[in-house]
Amino acid sequence: MIDIKNSEAPINTTTIDKNKVDAPTENIYEAISIIAKRATQINGDIKKELLEKLDEFATYNDSLEEIFENKEQIEVSKFYERLPKPHALAVEEWLNDKIYYRNTKEEELNK
């Protein structure tokens, strides 16, 4: 998994030069498709990690009357809320050439 804590991905919306995004593939739609797939992977990783941490605080009690606020659980949730969004992390990886991709259509043509 990527190191989210040390990521330089923006938390707010930023404008990115289209030419930088589509430079590796020379096709903006292909680049966006690759970034979207990576963002889905990152989102799954973050969700899995968050659920594992929150599972530590889980109480298996059938009583709805007994709901306790746990400060540690709230801090964990707030930490994940402040993180850059998965699509921002994926765009940062793409612009820094950290995403491996291949064009299977070109590979089939070269065979």
PDB file of C-alpha atoms in Angstrom:
ATOM      1  CA  MET A   1       0.000   0.000   0.000  1.00  0.00           C
ATOM      2  CA  ILE A   2       1.114   3.556  -0.621  1.00  0.00           C
ATOM      3  CA  ASP A   3       2.266   5.755   2.229  1.00  0.00           C
ATOM      4  CA  ILE A   4      -0.763   7.998   2.609  1.00  0.00           C
ATOM      5  CA  LYS A   5       0.611   9.976   5.543  1.00  0.00           C
ATOM      6  CA  ASN A   6       3.592  11.235   3.536  1.00  0.00           C
ATOM      7  CA  SER A   7       1.691  11.872   0.336  1.00  0.00           C
ATOM      8  CA  GLU A   8       1.883  15.274  -1.295  1.00  0.00           C
ATOM      9  CA  ALA A   9      -1.524  14.876  -2.936  1.00  0.00           C
ATOM     10  CA  PRO A  10      -3.715  17.947  -2.514  1.00  0.00           C
ATOM     11  CA  ILE A  11      -6.627  17.790  -0.098  1.00  0.00           C
ATOM     12  CA  ASN A  12      -8.582  20.427  -2.024  1.00  0.00           C
ATOM     13  CA  THR A  13      -9.452  20.583  -5.697  1.00  0.00           C
ATOM     14  CA  THR A  14      -6.594  21.738  -7.910  1.00  0.00           C
ATOM     15  CA  THR A  15      -6.206  22.370 -11.614  1.00  0.00           C
ATOM     16  CA  ILE A  16      -3.854  20.058 -13.479  1.00  0.00           C
ATOM     17  CA  ASP A  17      -2.418  20.655 -16.941  1.00  0.00           C
ATOM     18  CA  LYS A  18      -4.139  18.282 -19.366  1.00  0.00           C
ATOM     19  CA  ASN A  19      -0.923  17.856 -21.326  1.00  0.00           C
ATOM     20  CA  LYS A  20       0.856  16.489 -18.254  1.00  0.00           C
ATOM     21  CA  VAL A  21      -1.960  14.007 -17.623  1.00  0.00           C
ATOM     22  CA  ASP A  22      -2.148  12.590 -21.134  1.00  0.00           C
ATOM     23  CA  ALA A  23       1.599  12.752 -21.911  1.00  0.00           C
ATOM     24  CA  PRO A  24       2.413   9.088 -21.078  1.00  0.00           C
ATOM     25  CA  THR A  25      -0.425   7.643 -23.173  1.00  0.00           C
ATOM     26  CA  GLU A  26      -1.059  10.500 -25.633  1.00  0.00           C
ATOM     27  CA  ASN A  27      -4.756   9.843 -25.013  1.00  0.00           C
ATOM     28  CA  ILE A  28      -6.598  11.713 -22.256  1.00  0.00           C
ATOM     29  CA  TYR A  29      -9.365   9.102 -22.043  1.00  0.00           C
ATOM     30  CA  GLU A  30      -6.926   6.244 -21.591  1.00  0.00           C
ATOM     31  CA  ALA A  31      -5.009   8.215 -18.950  1.00  0.00           C
ATOM     32  CA  ILE A  32      -8.189   9.006 -17.027  1.00  0.00           C
ATOM     33  CA  SER A  33      -9.266   5.372 -17.228  1.00  0.00           C
ATOM     34  CA  ILE A  34      -5.936   4.225 -15.757  1.00  0.00           C
ATOM     35  CA  ILE A  35      -6.119   6.858 -13.009  1.00  0.00           C
ATOM     36  CA  ALA A  36      -9.719   5.855 -12.200  1.00  0.00           C
ATOM     37  CA  LYS A  37      -8.772   2.186 -11.874  1.00  0.00           C
ATOM     38  CA  ARG A  38      -5.884   3.083  -9.566  1.00  0.00           C
ATOM     39  CA  ALA A  39      -8.161   5.332  -7.482  1.00  0.00           C
ATOM     40  CA  THR A  40     -10.531   2.379  -7.039  1.00  0.00           C
ATOM     41  CA  GLN A  41      -7.627   0.230  -5.824  1.00  0.00           C
ATOM     42  CA  ILE A  42      -6.462   2.927  -3.394  1.00  0.00           C
ATOM     43  CA  ASN A  43     -10.002   3.394  -2.095  1.00  0.00           C
ATOM     44  CA  GLY A  44     -10.295  -0.340  -1.434  1.00  0.00           C
ATOM     45  CA  ASP A  45      -6.975  -0.361   0.432  1.00  0.00           C
ATOM     46  CA  ILE A  46      -7.952   2.626   2.578  1.00  0.00           C
ATOM     47  CA  LYS A  47     -11.359   1.149   3.325  1.00  0.00           C
ATOM     48  CA  LYS A  48      -9.840  -2.192   4.335  1.00  0.00           C
ATOM     49  CA  GLU A  49      -7.314  -0.485   6.614  1.00  0.00           C
ATOM     50  CA  LEU A  50      -9.990   1.721   8.215  1.00  0.00           C
ATOM     51  CA  LEU A  51     -12.339  -1.192   8.839  1.00  0.00           C
ATOM     52  CA  GLU A  52      -9.515  -3.173  10.459  1.00  0.00           C
ATOM     53  CA  LYS A  53      -8.758  -0.284  12.814  1.00  0.00           C
ATOM     54  CA  LEU A  54     -12.428   0.350  13.628  1.00  0.00           C
ATOM     55  CA  ASP A  55     -12.997  -3.355  14.217  1.00  0.00           C
ATOM     56  CA  GLU A  56     -10.759  -3.054  17.274  1.00  0.00           C
ATOM     57  CA  PHE A  57     -13.381  -0.772  18.823  1.00  0.00           C
ATOM     58  CA  ALA A  58     -16.370  -2.922  17.901  1.00  0.00           C
ATOM     59  CA  THR A  59     -18.636  -4.038  20.683  1.00  0.00           C
ATOM     60  CA  TYR A  60     -20.915  -6.912  19.985  1.00  0.00           C
ATOM     61  CA  ASN A  61     -23.835  -5.890  22.120  1.00  0.00           C
ATOM     62  CA  ASP A  62     -27.465  -6.215  21.085  1.00  0.00           C
ATOM     63  CA  SER A  63     -28.613  -3.362  23.297  1.00  0.00           C
ATOM     64  CA  LEU A  64     -29.204  -0.138  21.393  1.00  0.00           C
ATOM     65  CA  GLU A  65     -29.344   1.805  24.630  1.00  0.00           C
ATOM     66  CA  GLU A  66     -25.672   1.313  25.382  1.00  0.00           C
ATOM     67  CA  ILE A  67     -23.771   3.334  22.814  1.00  0.00           C
ATOM     68  CA  PHE A  68     -20.428   4.583  24.019  1.00  0.00           C
ATOM     69  CA  GLU A  69     -18.347   7.297  22.443  1.00  0.00           C
ATOM     70  CA  ASN A  70     -14.759   6.232  22.191  1.00  0.00           C
ATOM     71  CA  LYS A  71     -12.312   9.127  21.754  1.00  0.00           C
ATOM     72  CA  GLU A  72      -9.725   6.918  20.054  1.00  0.00           C
ATOM     73  CA  GLN A  73     -12.296   5.716  17.542  1.00  0.00           C
ATOM     74  CA  ILE A  74     -13.306   9.306  16.803  1.00  0.00           C
ATOM     75  CA  GLU A  75      -9.654  10.290  16.281  1.00  0.00           C
ATOM     76  CA  VAL A  76      -9.126   7.400  13.857  1.00  0.00           C
ATOM     77  CA  SER A  77     -12.218   8.428  11.896  1.00  0.00           C
ATOM     78  CA  LYS A  78     -11.143  12.077  11.797  1.00  0.00           C
ATOM     79  CA  PHE A  79      -7.680  11.084  10.574  1.00  0.00           C
ATOM     80  CA  TYR A  80      -9.159   9.225   7.608  1.00  0.00           C
ATOM     81  CA  GLU A  81     -11.545  12.089   6.854  1.00  0.00           C
ATOM     82  CA  ARG A  82      -8.591  14.500   6.562  1.00  0.00           C
ATOM     83  CA  LEU A  83      -6.667  12.334   4.108  1.00  0.00           C
ATOM     84  CA  PRO A  84      -6.466  13.258   0.432  1.00  0.00           C
ATOM     85  CA  LYS A  85      -9.144  11.541  -1.607  1.00  0.00           C
ATOM     86  CA  PRO A  86      -8.227   8.387  -3.559  1.00  0.00           C
ATOM     87  CA  HIS A  87      -8.506  10.138  -6.927  1.00  0.00           C
ATOM     88  CA  ALA A  88      -6.051  12.843  -5.784  1.00  0.00           C
ATOM     89  CA  LEU A  89      -3.616  10.146  -4.648  1.00  0.00           C
ATOM     90  CA  ALA A  90      -3.999   8.333  -7.976  1.00  0.00           C
ATOM     91  CA  VAL A  91      -3.390  11.517  -9.976  1.00  0.00           C
ATOM     92  CA  GLU A  92      -0.278  12.245  -7.914  1.00  0.00           C
ATOM     93  CA  GLU A  93       1.017   8.716  -8.577  1.00  0.00           C
ATOM     94  CA  TRP A  94       0.259   9.089 -12.301  1.00  0.00           C
ATOM     95  CA  LEU A  95       2.078  12.424 -12.589  1.00  0.00           C
ATOM     96  CA  ASN A  96       5.099  10.992 -10.735  1.00  0.00           C
ATOM     97  CA  ASP A  97       5.242   7.867 -12.968  1.00  0.00           C
ATOM     98  CA  LYS A  98       4.447   5.509 -10.095  1.00  0.00           C
ATOM     99  CA  ILE A  99       1.648   3.649 -11.893  1.00  0.00           C
ATOM    100  CA  TYR A 100       2.574   0.710 -14.086  1.00  0.00           C
ATOM    101  CA  TYR A 101       0.322   0.210 -17.095  1.00  0.00           C
ATOM    102  CA  ARG A 102       0.513  -1.539 -20.408  1.00  0.00           C
ATOM    103  CA  ASN A 103      -1.452  -1.367 -23.610  1.00  0.00           C
ATOM    104  CA  THR A 104      -2.639  -4.891 -24.352  1.00  0.00           C
ATOM    105  CA  LYS A 105      -3.887  -3.913 -27.812  1.00  0.00           C
ATOM    106  CA  GLU A 106      -0.380  -2.868 -28.860  1.00  0.00           C
ATOM    107  CA  GLU A 107       1.043  -6.100 -27.451  1.00  0.00           C
ATOM    108  CA  GLU A 108      -1.427  -8.137 -29.515  1.00  0.00           C
ATOM    109  CA  LEU A 109      -0.512  -6.209 -32.681  1.00  0.00           C
ATOM    110  CA  ASN A 110       3.207  -6.750 -32.115  1.00  0.00           C
ATOM    111  CA  LYS A 111       2.843 -10.545 -31.822  1.00  0.00           C
TER     112      LYS A 111
END
